Amino acid sequence: MIKELEYPFTLAKIRDLNVGQRVTISGRLFTGRDRFHKYLFDGGKCPVDLKDGAIYHAGPVAIRREGVWVIRVAGPTTSMREEPYMSRIIEQHRVRVIIGKGGMGEMTRKACVKYGCVYLQAIGGAAGLLAESIKEVHGVHLLAEFGAAEALWDLTVKGFSAVVTIDASGKSLHRRIERSSKKALEKILK
Amino acid sequence: MKNGHWEKNLFQLIRRTSVDLPSDVEAVIRRALKKERKGSHAWWVLNAILENVALSRKNDTPICQDTGSLTFYFGVPVGFDTNAIVAHTRAAVAKATRQGYLRQNTIDSVSGASYDTNIGSASPVFIFQQQARKKVDVRLIMKGGGSENMGSQYSLPDVGIHADRDLEGVRRCILDAVWNAQGNGCAPGILGVCIGGDRATGYKHSKEQFLRRLADKSRVKALARLEEKIMKDVFKLGIGPMGLGGKTTLLGIKIDSLSRVPASYFVTISYMCWAFRRRGVLLGPEGGVHRWLY
Ligand code: SF4
């Protein structure tokens, strides 16, 4: 029932995912949030190859222990803030997996259909639990420019747990729940 | 006031608040889990939340990476030196930040610069009240930004949601706010609601409701009934943990009222996420721990 998804996230693997499906991700994962998205959107050069990759909307708390980076906690941040930039980044870099919380808007949903990408919802606040699945920190980019929380962290994860809430056919669990709860609300207030 | 034990114990209060949930909150999450269908998204999320709580307790790490805004509520005896305790509290906050119990989470709103100790003009927030007793009652609430963004204030009547100036109108405001929030602000949440007051006191009082235990019912019968009714209503919305569907959209709601002027009728709603970090302590005259609260 839980689908295992391994890097590289090829188009075939992505098209195979359906809204509502739970997945565990293994392999390479890049974090990025507000400043990184704005930077790419403005044409900044990406320090890693995002093709068939995953961007995780998170600002981890990282510390250096004996010269090695350790991620202490890394829960998802609100994805909606990246809505103005996300679709162009999907188009230009062929990112196939976006992970965050709260879902994204119409532009991103359409880009998911057009270029083959999915949005996964991670559990907001479960910062320690998600950090447990980080097995290795390969490197960090744009650290001096953006600071630790906004930098691009190049990670290897194992068994990172999430659920597909926007799939490559454009179905969105967020939209579905929004509509069904609206109907329920109207019924309650009648 | 000599430093004595003040700073040390205020630091302990911050640490405890950051790394562990109050037992009443954890118990309600556990109960909610039983109501969700095994294997559903809601069940999965609630399980993960409980696992995360156990893990942060064990590892002594923050429950959530957003350690939020810090509000200290002080109940102090007559003649107490509040300036001194403000200084001790700030020192404790700076220390908790250095030791990683608090994230660097305070920003200059104009320059965008981050303060490395979390000491800013509105951080932490201090609220003092004089009390007849000799002990100092300190309570801390840490509230994440994602949940704070889900707060809202309605001015009644509100034609958009058909809310008049009565408790039915209040109910409509609350349900509208819950629907708007969906899973954001990290559902399942807890609502603090204030009917009346002005814009500023409304928000302040709505947040003070978070000091109440989850089992607490309003002493005003009509409000206790409203609290109960909203919980039943929300159960039917189907928004669920993280907005992925399910029964558990709220863990609790606490409603209270303040007097108002005839021209205004505000309904103010503060949203607290499941990472409901609330702790308290009673301190003696030298700052020694008399008893931990919650
Ligand atoms: S809303 Fe609460 S649980 Fe969610 S990210 Fe913010 S502090 Fe954490």
Short mmCIF file of C-alpha atoms and ligand atoms in Angstrom, two decimals:
data_model
loop_
_atom_site.label_atom_id
_atom_site.label_comp_id
_atom_site.label_asym_id
_atom_site.label_seq_id
_atom_site.Cartn_x
_atom_site.Cartn_y
_atom_site.Cartn_z
CA MET A 1 0.00 0.00 0.00
CA ILE A 2 2.87 2.33 0.75
CA LYS A 3 4.82 2.94 -2.40
CA GLU A 4 8.58 3.14 -2.31
CA LEU A 5 10.03 5.81 -4.49
CA GLU A 6 13.70 5.98 -5.27
CA TYR A 7 15.88 8.65 -6.82
CA PRO A 8 16.11 9.40 -9.76
CA PHE A 9 12.41 10.20 -9.97
CA THR A 10 11.87 9.54 -13.64
CA LEU A 11 8.80 10.60 -15.56
CA ALA A 12 7.58 6.99 -15.67
CA LYS A 13 7.75 6.64 -11.90
CA ILE A 14 6.01 9.96 -11.38
CA ARG A 15 3.16 9.25 -13.79
CA ASP A 16 2.54 6.07 -11.88
CA LEU A 17 1.61 7.92 -8.69
CA ASN A 18 -1.95 8.76 -7.74
CA VAL A 19 -3.40 11.30 -5.41
CA GLY A 20 -3.91 9.88 -1.91
CA GLN A 21 -1.09 7.38 -2.23
CA ARG A 22 1.40 7.20 0.59
CA VAL A 23 5.04 7.00 -0.35
CA THR A 24 8.42 6.63 1.24
CA ILE A 25 11.27 8.35 -0.50
CA SER A 26 14.81 7.15 -0.64
CA GLY A 27 17.86 8.64 -2.26
CA ARG A 28 18.76 12.19 -3.03
CA LEU A 29 16.75 15.13 -1.79
CA PHE A 30 17.41 18.87 -1.94
CA THR A 31 15.99 21.38 0.48
CA GLY A 32 15.03 24.83 -0.68
CA ARG A 33 12.76 27.58 0.48
CA ASP A 34 11.90 31.20 -0.18
CA ARG A 35 15.22 32.70 -1.17
CA PHE A 36 16.33 29.72 -3.21
CA HIS A 37 13.09 29.72 -5.21
CA LYS A 38 13.28 33.43 -5.88
CA TYR A 39 16.93 33.03 -6.90
CA LEU A 40 16.17 30.28 -9.45
CA PHE A 41 13.13 32.14 -10.71
CA ASP A 42 15.29 35.19 -11.38
CA GLY A 43 17.61 33.05 -13.49
CA GLY A 44 20.22 32.20 -10.85
CA LYS A 45 22.45 29.25 -11.66
CA CYS A 46 21.50 26.10 -9.83
CA PRO A 47 24.48 24.54 -8.03
CA VAL A 48 23.05 21.01 -8.45
CA ASP A 49 21.25 19.20 -11.24
CA LEU A 50 17.57 19.20 -10.32
CA LYS A 51 16.48 17.03 -13.23
CA ASP A 52 14.41 14.08 -11.99
CA GLY A 53 15.07 15.37 -8.50
CA ALA A 54 13.05 16.43 -5.48
CA ILE A 55 12.84 19.79 -3.74
CA TYR A 56 11.84 19.72 -0.09
CA HIS A 57 10.37 22.95 1.27
CA ALA A 58 12.14 23.03 4.60
CA GLY A 59 14.49 25.16 6.62
CA PRO A 60 16.42 22.68 8.72
CA VAL A 61 18.20 23.32 11.99
CA ALA A 62 21.73 22.17 11.24
CA ILE A 63 24.79 22.04 13.45
CA ARG A 64 28.40 21.16 12.68
CA ARG A 65 29.73 18.33 14.78
CA GLU A 66 33.46 17.63 14.42
CA GLY A 67 33.49 19.11 10.96
CA VAL A 68 30.42 17.15 9.80
CA TRP A 69 27.01 18.67 9.24
CA VAL A 70 24.17 17.14 11.22
CA ILE A 71 20.53 18.02 10.62
CA ARG A 72 18.81 18.16 13.99
CA VAL A 73 15.28 18.88 12.91
CA ALA A 74 13.79 19.32 9.45
CA GLY A 75 10.02 19.60 9.18
CA PRO A 76 8.22 20.99 6.13
CA THR A 77 7.38 24.64 5.77
CA THR A 78 4.33 26.17 4.06
CA SER A 79 4.68 25.57 0.32
CA MET A 80 2.21 28.19 -0.81
CA ARG A 81 4.86 30.88 -0.41
CA GLU A 82 6.70 29.38 -3.40
CA GLU A 83 3.63 29.40 -5.63
CA PRO A 84 4.79 32.40 -7.73
CA TYR A 85 8.07 30.64 -8.60
CA MET A 86 7.36 26.94 -8.59
CA SER A 87 5.88 26.43 -12.05
CA ARG A 88 8.80 28.09 -13.81
CA ILE A 89 11.28 26.03 -11.80
CA ILE A 90 9.43 22.82 -12.71
CA GLU A 91 9.50 23.82 -16.35
CA GLN A 92 13.13 24.91 -16.53
CA HIS A 93 14.74 22.35 -14.25
CA ARG A 94 12.43 19.35 -14.69
CA VAL A 95 12.06 18.80 -10.96
CA ARG A 96 9.70 15.87 -10.55
CA VAL A 97 8.88 15.90 -6.85
CA ILE A 98 7.95 18.80 -4.60
CA ILE A 99 7.59 18.12 -0.89
CA GLY A 100 6.14 20.52 1.67
CA LYS A 101 3.03 21.26 3.63
CA GLY A 102 -0.32 22.80 2.89
CA GLY A 103 -0.42 22.13 -0.86
CA MET A 104 0.09 24.53 -3.73
CA GLY A 105 -2.00 26.59 -6.10
CA GLU A 106 -3.29 26.39 -9.65
CA MET A 107 -0.08 27.39 -11.42
CA THR A 108 1.87 24.60 -9.80
CA ARG A 109 -0.92 22.09 -10.31
CA LYS A 110 -0.97 22.88 -14.02
CA ALA A 111 2.80 22.65 -14.25
CA CYS A 112 2.60 19.22 -12.64
CA VAL A 113 0.34 18.08 -15.47
CA LYS A 114 2.26 19.73 -18.26
CA TYR A 115 5.78 18.68 -17.30
CA GLY A 116 5.20 15.62 -15.12
CA CYS A 117 5.66 16.44 -11.45
CA VAL A 118 3.95 15.56 -8.16
CA TYR A 119 3.43 17.37 -4.89
CA LEU A 120 3.84 15.42 -1.68
CA GLN A 121 2.61 16.54 1.70
CA ALA A 122 4.86 15.77 4.64
CA ILE A 123 3.67 15.98 8.23
CA GLY A 124 3.89 19.52 9.53
CA GLY A 125 5.65 19.80 12.85
CA ALA A 126 7.03 16.27 12.82
CA ALA A 127 10.47 17.79 12.61
CA GLY A 128 12.44 15.27 14.62
CA LEU A 129 10.80 12.30 13.01
CA LEU A 130 11.54 13.51 9.50
CA ALA A 131 15.11 14.36 10.44
CA GLU A 132 15.56 10.72 11.49
CA SER A 133 15.20 9.65 7.87
CA ILE A 134 18.13 11.82 6.77
CA LYS A 135 21.04 9.46 6.41
CA GLU A 136 23.71 11.71 5.01
CA VAL A 137 24.43 15.34 4.33
CA HIS A 138 26.41 15.49 1.06
CA GLY A 139 26.84 19.17 1.00
CA VAL A 140 25.32 22.56 1.34
CA HIS A 141 25.10 25.24 -1.32
CA LEU A 142 24.38 28.95 -1.19
CA LEU A 143 25.06 28.85 2.55
CA ALA A 144 27.01 32.11 2.68
CA GLU A 145 24.42 33.87 0.54
CA PHE A 146 21.22 32.65 2.21
CA GLY A 147 22.13 31.34 5.68
CA ALA A 148 21.58 27.83 7.04
CA ALA A 149 17.78 27.76 7.03
CA GLU A 150 17.47 29.06 3.45
CA ALA A 151 20.44 27.22 1.95
CA LEU A 152 20.20 24.28 -0.43
CA TRP A 153 21.01 21.13 1.51
CA ASP A 154 22.00 18.12 -0.56
CA LEU A 155 20.81 15.10 1.40
CA THR A 156 20.40 11.37 1.19
CA VAL A 157 17.25 10.11 2.87
CA LYS A 158 15.80 6.71 3.52
CA GLY A 159 12.17 6.00 4.19
CA PHE A 160 11.09 9.64 4.19
CA SER A 161 7.34 9.43 4.57
CA ALA A 162 4.79 11.59 2.72
CA VAL A 163 1.51 11.44 0.81
CA VAL A 164 0.76 12.40 -2.79
CA THR A 165 -1.65 15.32 -2.72
CA ILE A 166 -1.23 16.62 -6.29
CA ASP A 167 -0.49 14.10 -8.98
CA ALA A 168 0.74 14.38 -12.55
CA SER A 169 -2.78 14.10 -13.95
CA GLY A 170 -3.71 17.23 -12.01
CA LYS A 171 -5.83 15.69 -9.29
CA SER A 172 -5.48 17.48 -5.99
CA LEU A 173 -6.41 16.15 -2.58
CA HIS A 174 -6.32 19.71 -1.20
CA ARG A 175 -8.95 20.82 -3.70
CA ARG A 176 -11.06 17.76 -3.02
CA ILE A 177 -11.06 18.28 0.76
CA GLU A 178 -11.70 21.99 0.34
CA ARG A 179 -14.79 21.27 -1.73
CA SER A 180 -16.15 18.44 0.38
CA SER A 181 -15.66 20.37 3.62
CA LYS A 182 -17.39 23.38 2.06
CA LYS A 183 -20.39 21.21 1.28
CA ALA A 184 -20.35 19.78 4.79
CA LEU A 185 -20.19 23.28 6.22
CA GLU A 186 -23.16 24.44 4.18
CA LYS A 187 -25.11 21.48 5.43
CA ILE A 188 -24.21 22.18 9.07
CA LEU A 189 -25.29 25.80 8.76
CA LYS A 190 -28.60 25.11 7.01
CA MET B 1 16.26 40.73 43.43
CA LYS B 2 19.29 38.44 43.54
CA ASN B 3 19.69 36.10 40.61
CA GLY B 4 19.31 33.10 42.92
CA HIS B 5 17.46 30.38 41.02
CA TRP B 6 15.41 32.59 38.75
CA GLU B 7 17.36 32.35 35.53
CA LYS B 8 18.10 28.68 35.93
CA ASN B 9 14.48 27.74 36.50
CA LEU B 10 13.13 30.02 33.79
CA PHE B 11 15.54 28.29 31.43
CA GLN B 12 14.17 24.93 32.56
CA LEU B 13 10.67 26.19 31.88
CA ILE B 14 11.63 27.08 28.31
CA ARG B 15 13.40 23.79 27.74
CA ARG B 16 10.46 21.76 29.03
CA THR B 17 8.02 23.74 26.95
CA SER B 18 10.03 23.28 23.77
CA VAL B 19 10.74 19.55 23.98
CA ASP B 20 7.55 18.09 25.39
CA LEU B 21 3.80 18.41 24.98
CA PRO B 22 1.59 18.92 28.05
CA SER B 23 0.06 15.61 29.10
CA ASP B 24 -3.54 16.75 28.51
CA VAL B 25 -2.74 17.59 24.88
CA GLU B 26 -0.99 14.30 24.27
CA ALA B 27 -3.90 12.42 25.84
CA VAL B 28 -6.40 14.14 23.55
CA ILE B 29 -4.32 13.26 20.48
CA ARG B 30 -4.26 9.65 21.65
CA ARG B 31 -8.02 9.63 22.05
CA ALA B 32 -8.46 11.19 18.61
CA LEU B 33 -6.33 8.47 17.07
CA LYS B 34 -8.81 5.83 18.26
CA LYS B 35 -11.60 7.52 16.35
CA GLU B 36 -9.78 7.46 13.03
CA ARG B 37 -9.91 4.53 10.66
CA LYS B 38 -6.84 2.38 10.91
CA GLY B 39 -4.56 2.95 7.95
CA SER B 40 -6.22 6.22 6.91
CA HIS B 41 -4.21 9.40 6.35
CA ALA B 42 -5.59 10.83 9.58
CA TRP B 43 -4.45 7.75 11.47
CA TRP B 44 -1.03 7.91 9.86
CA VAL B 45 -0.57 11.60 10.68
CA LEU B 46 -1.68 11.25 14.31
CA ASN B 47 0.59 8.27 14.79
CA ALA B 48 3.50 10.19 13.36
CA ILE B 49 2.72 13.13 15.63
CA LEU B 50 2.76 10.91 18.71
CA GLU B 51 5.94 9.24 17.56
CA ASN B 52 7.52 12.63 17.01
CA VAL B 53 6.52 13.79 20.48
CA ALA B 54 8.05 10.70 22.07
CA LEU B 55 11.20 11.17 20.04
CA SER B 56 11.71 14.82 20.97
CA ARG B 57 11.09 14.00 24.62
CA LYS B 58 13.70 11.25 24.46
CA ASN B 59 16.26 13.23 22.46
CA ASP B 60 15.63 16.49 24.31
CA THR B 61 15.05 18.33 21.01
CA PRO B 62 12.32 20.82 20.04
CA ILE B 63 9.00 19.22 19.10
CA CYS B 64 8.82 21.43 16.04
CA GLN B 65 11.59 23.36 14.32
CA ASP B 66 9.43 26.47 14.52
CA THR B 67 9.84 27.25 18.19
CA GLY B 68 7.48 30.12 17.63
CA SER B 69 6.80 33.28 19.55
CA LEU B 70 7.21 33.14 23.33
CA THR B 71 4.62 34.67 25.63
CA PHE B 72 5.28 34.66 29.37
CA TYR B 73 2.33 35.16 31.70
CA PHE B 74 3.40 36.23 35.17
CA GLY B 75 1.23 36.28 38.27
CA VAL B 76 3.28 38.20 40.83
CA PRO B 77 2.86 39.27 44.48
CA VAL B 78 2.40 42.90 45.47
CA GLY B 79 5.64 44.87 45.37
CA PHE B 80 7.42 42.36 43.14
CA ASP B 81 10.34 43.62 41.03
CA THR B 82 9.12 43.03 37.49
CA ASN B 83 12.14 44.69 35.85
CA ALA B 84 14.44 42.14 37.42
CA ILE B 85 12.40 39.16 36.30
CA VAL B 86 12.23 40.54 32.77
CA ALA B 87 16.03 40.63 32.73
CA HIS B 88 16.28 37.08 34.08
CA THR B 89 13.78 35.82 31.54
CA ARG B 90 15.62 37.45 28.65
CA ALA B 91 18.87 35.88 29.80
CA ALA B 92 17.13 32.48 29.96
CA VAL B 93 15.75 32.93 26.43
CA ALA B 94 19.19 33.82 25.08
CA LYS B 95 20.67 30.76 26.75
CA ALA B 96 17.92 28.46 25.43
CA THR B 97 18.63 29.81 21.94
CA ARG B 98 22.36 29.19 22.25
CA GLN B 99 21.69 25.64 23.38
CA GLY B 100 19.33 24.87 20.50
CA TYR B 101 16.07 24.64 22.48
CA LEU B 102 14.89 27.67 20.55
CA ARG B 103 15.54 28.37 16.90
CA GLN B 104 16.86 31.79 15.91
CA ASN B 105 13.41 33.01 15.25
CA THR B 106 13.33 36.76 15.72
CA ILE B 107 13.71 39.20 12.87
CA ASP B 108 13.98 42.96 12.53
CA SER B 109 10.85 43.85 10.57
CA VAL B 110 12.50 46.65 8.60
CA SER B 111 16.03 45.46 7.87
CA GLY B 112 15.20 41.75 7.78
CA ALA B 113 18.17 41.02 10.01
CA SER B 114 17.93 38.02 12.32
CA TYR B 115 18.64 38.49 16.04
CA ASP B 116 20.82 35.67 17.20
CA THR B 117 19.52 35.59 20.79
CA ASN B 118 15.77 35.88 20.13
CA ILE B 119 15.63 39.09 22.13
CA GLY B 120 13.67 41.69 20.21
CA SER B 121 11.22 44.48 20.93
CA ALA B 122 8.37 41.95 20.90
CA SER B 123 10.31 38.86 21.89
CA PRO B 124 9.67 37.45 24.32
CA VAL B 125 6.27 38.92 25.21
CA PHE B 126 5.60 39.69 28.89
CA ILE B 127 2.20 39.88 30.50
CA PHE B 128 2.01 40.73 34.21
CA GLN B 129 -0.80 40.44 36.65
CA GLN B 130 -0.71 41.15 40.36
CA GLN B 131 -1.88 38.40 42.68
CA ALA B 132 -2.54 38.15 46.41
CA ARG B 133 -0.40 35.05 46.87
CA LYS B 134 3.33 35.04 47.74
CA LYS B 135 4.48 32.69 45.01
CA VAL B 136 5.30 33.72 41.46
CA ASP B 137 3.19 31.96 38.86
CA VAL B 138 4.93 31.75 35.47
CA ARG B 139 3.33 30.28 32.38
CA LEU B 140 4.86 30.05 28.94
CA ILE B 141 3.18 29.52 25.61
CA MET B 142 5.22 28.93 22.47
CA LYS B 143 3.21 29.43 19.31
CA GLY B 144 4.44 28.68 15.81
CA GLY B 145 4.16 31.17 12.97
CA GLY B 146 2.14 28.84 10.78
CA SER B 147 -0.57 28.63 13.40
CA GLU B 148 -0.43 32.35 14.20
CA ASN B 149 -1.10 33.11 10.52
CA MET B 150 -4.42 31.25 10.80
CA GLY B 151 -5.83 33.62 13.44
CA SER B 152 -8.65 35.95 12.39
CA GLN B 153 -10.91 38.65 13.71
CA TYR B 154 -14.49 39.23 12.58
CA SER B 155 -16.52 42.37 13.04
CA LEU B 156 -20.21 41.57 13.35
CA PRO B 157 -22.57 41.77 11.64
CA ASP B 158 -20.74 40.11 8.76
CA VAL B 159 -23.01 39.76 5.74
CA GLY B 160 -20.54 37.56 3.85
CA ILE B 161 -21.02 34.70 6.27
CA HIS B 162 -24.50 35.69 7.53
CA ALA B 163 -23.24 36.30 11.04
CA ASP B 164 -25.37 38.49 13.30
CA ARG B 165 -24.52 39.81 16.74
CA ASP B 166 -25.48 36.71 18.67
CA LEU B 167 -24.00 33.33 19.58
CA GLU B 168 -25.19 31.84 16.31
CA GLY B 169 -23.19 34.59 14.57
CA VAL B 170 -20.17 33.69 16.70
CA ARG B 171 -20.56 30.06 15.69
CA ARG B 172 -20.55 31.03 12.02
CA CYS B 173 -17.35 33.02 12.44
CA ILE B 174 -15.62 30.12 14.14
CA LEU B 175 -16.67 27.57 11.53
CA ASP B 176 -15.63 29.94 8.76
CA ALA B 177 -12.19 30.32 10.35
CA VAL B 178 -11.80 26.55 10.67
CA TRP B 179 -12.78 26.06 7.04
CA ASN B 180 -10.40 28.76 5.87
CA ALA B 181 -7.52 27.24 7.79
CA GLN B 182 -8.07 23.76 6.30
CA GLY B 183 -5.00 21.79 7.33
CA ASN B 184 -2.69 24.81 7.48
CA GLY B 185 -1.50 26.02 10.84
CA CYS B 186 -0.97 22.30 11.35
CA ALA B 187 -4.31 20.71 12.12
CA PRO B 188 -5.60 19.28 14.37
CA GLY B 189 -5.66 22.63 16.11
CA ILE B 190 -7.00 24.21 19.25
CA LEU B 191 -8.99 27.44 19.11
CA GLY B 192 -8.97 30.28 21.61
CA VAL B 193 -11.93 32.58 21.03
CA CYS B 194 -12.85 35.96 22.50
CA ILE B 195 -16.26 37.53 21.99
CA GLY B 196 -16.14 41.30 22.47
CA GLY B 197 -13.35 43.57 23.67
CA ASP B 198 -11.57 45.83 21.19
CA ARG B 199 -9.24 44.65 18.45
CA ALA B 200 -6.19 44.46 20.69
CA THR B 201 -7.76 43.02 23.85
CA GLY B 202 -9.71 40.58 21.70
CA TYR B 203 -6.56 38.92 20.40
CA LYS B 204 -4.88 39.07 23.80
CA HIS B 205 -7.81 37.42 25.53
CA SER B 206 -8.30 34.83 22.80
CA LYS B 207 -4.71 33.70 23.36
CA GLU B 208 -5.18 33.59 27.12
CA GLN B 209 -7.69 30.82 26.54
CA PHE B 210 -4.72 28.59 25.71
CA LEU B 211 -3.80 28.67 29.39
CA ARG B 212 -6.91 26.63 30.13
CA ARG B 213 -6.59 22.88 30.19
CA LEU B 214 -8.24 21.05 27.32
CA ALA B 215 -10.77 19.42 29.65
CA ASP B 216 -11.82 22.80 31.03
CA LYS B 217 -15.33 23.98 30.15
CA SER B 218 -16.45 27.58 30.16
CA ARG B 219 -18.13 28.59 33.44
CA VAL B 220 -20.67 30.51 31.41
CA LYS B 221 -23.29 27.91 30.51
CA ALA B 222 -24.11 29.35 27.10
CA LEU B 223 -20.44 29.39 26.14
CA ALA B 224 -19.84 25.88 27.44
CA ARG B 225 -22.71 24.74 25.22
CA LEU B 226 -21.23 26.61 22.27
CA GLU B 227 -17.82 24.99 22.83
CA GLU B 228 -19.46 21.61 22.79
CA LYS B 229 -21.56 22.37 19.73
CA ILE B 230 -18.59 23.60 17.69
CA MET B 231 -16.66 20.41 18.46
CA LYS B 232 -19.59 18.40 17.12
CA ASP B 233 -19.92 20.60 14.04
CA VAL B 234 -16.23 20.45 13.23
CA PHE B 235 -16.25 16.69 13.55
CA LYS B 236 -18.44 16.62 10.44
CA LEU B 237 -16.27 18.86 8.27
CA GLY B 238 -13.89 16.08 7.28
CA ILE B 239 -10.81 18.29 7.03
CA GLY B 240 -8.73 16.11 9.33
CA PRO B 241 -5.10 16.16 10.44
CA MET B 242 -2.94 18.22 8.06
CA GLY B 243 -6.07 18.69 5.93
CA LEU B 244 -5.79 15.20 4.45
CA GLY B 245 -9.31 14.22 5.48
CA GLY B 246 -10.58 12.60 8.67
CA LYS B 247 -12.54 13.36 11.78
CA THR B 248 -9.97 15.14 13.89
CA THR B 249 -9.87 18.74 12.70
CA LEU B 250 -9.80 20.32 16.15
CA LEU B 251 -8.55 18.99 19.48
CA GLY B 252 -10.39 21.59 21.49
CA ILE B 253 -11.95 25.03 21.66
CA LYS B 254 -12.03 27.53 24.51
CA ILE B 255 -14.40 30.49 24.32
CA ASP B 256 -14.68 33.49 26.61
CA SER B 257 -16.02 37.03 26.41
CA LEU B 258 -15.05 40.59 27.27
CA SER B 259 -17.31 43.61 27.55
CA ARG B 260 -17.52 45.82 24.47
CA VAL B 261 -18.70 49.23 23.32
CA PRO B 262 -22.14 49.34 21.66
CA ALA B 263 -20.71 50.07 18.22
CA SER B 264 -18.31 47.11 18.08
CA TYR B 265 -18.84 43.38 18.23
CA PHE B 266 -15.64 41.50 17.54
CA VAL B 267 -15.14 37.79 17.41
CA THR B 268 -11.45 37.02 17.65
CA ILE B 269 -10.07 33.60 16.96
CA SER B 270 -6.56 32.41 17.67
CA TYR B 271 -5.45 29.12 16.16
CA MET B 272 -2.99 26.89 17.98
CA CYS B 273 -1.37 23.97 16.17
CA TRP B 274 -1.20 20.42 17.53
CA ALA B 275 2.33 21.32 18.72
CA PHE B 276 0.62 23.12 21.59
CA ARG B 277 3.55 24.04 23.79
CA ARG B 278 2.29 25.24 27.14
CA ARG B 279 4.03 24.87 30.50
CA GLY B 280 4.07 26.63 33.84
CA VAL B 281 5.81 26.74 37.17
CA LEU B 282 5.22 28.17 40.64
CA LEU B 283 8.38 29.79 41.95
CA GLY B 284 9.17 30.68 45.55
CA PRO B 285 10.59 34.02 46.78
CA GLU B 286 14.16 33.07 45.77
CA GLY B 287 13.09 31.66 42.43
CA GLY B 288 13.19 28.03 43.59
CA VAL B 289 10.68 25.62 42.07
CA HIS B 290 7.65 25.13 44.26
CA ARG B 291 5.70 23.08 41.74
CA TRP B 292 5.53 22.49 37.97
CA LEU B 293 2.16 23.21 36.41
CA TYR B 294 0.24 21.31 33.69
S1 SF4 C 1 2.11 25.44 12.86
FE1 SF4 C 1 2.93 24.46 14.71
S2 SF4 C 1 3.35 22.34 14.16
FE2 SF4 C 1 3.08 23.49 12.26
S3 SF4 C 1 5.15 24.08 11.64
FE3 SF4 C 1 4.31 25.78 12.84
S4 SF4 C 1 4.91 25.41 14.97
FE4 SF4 C 1 5.22 23.51 13.84
#
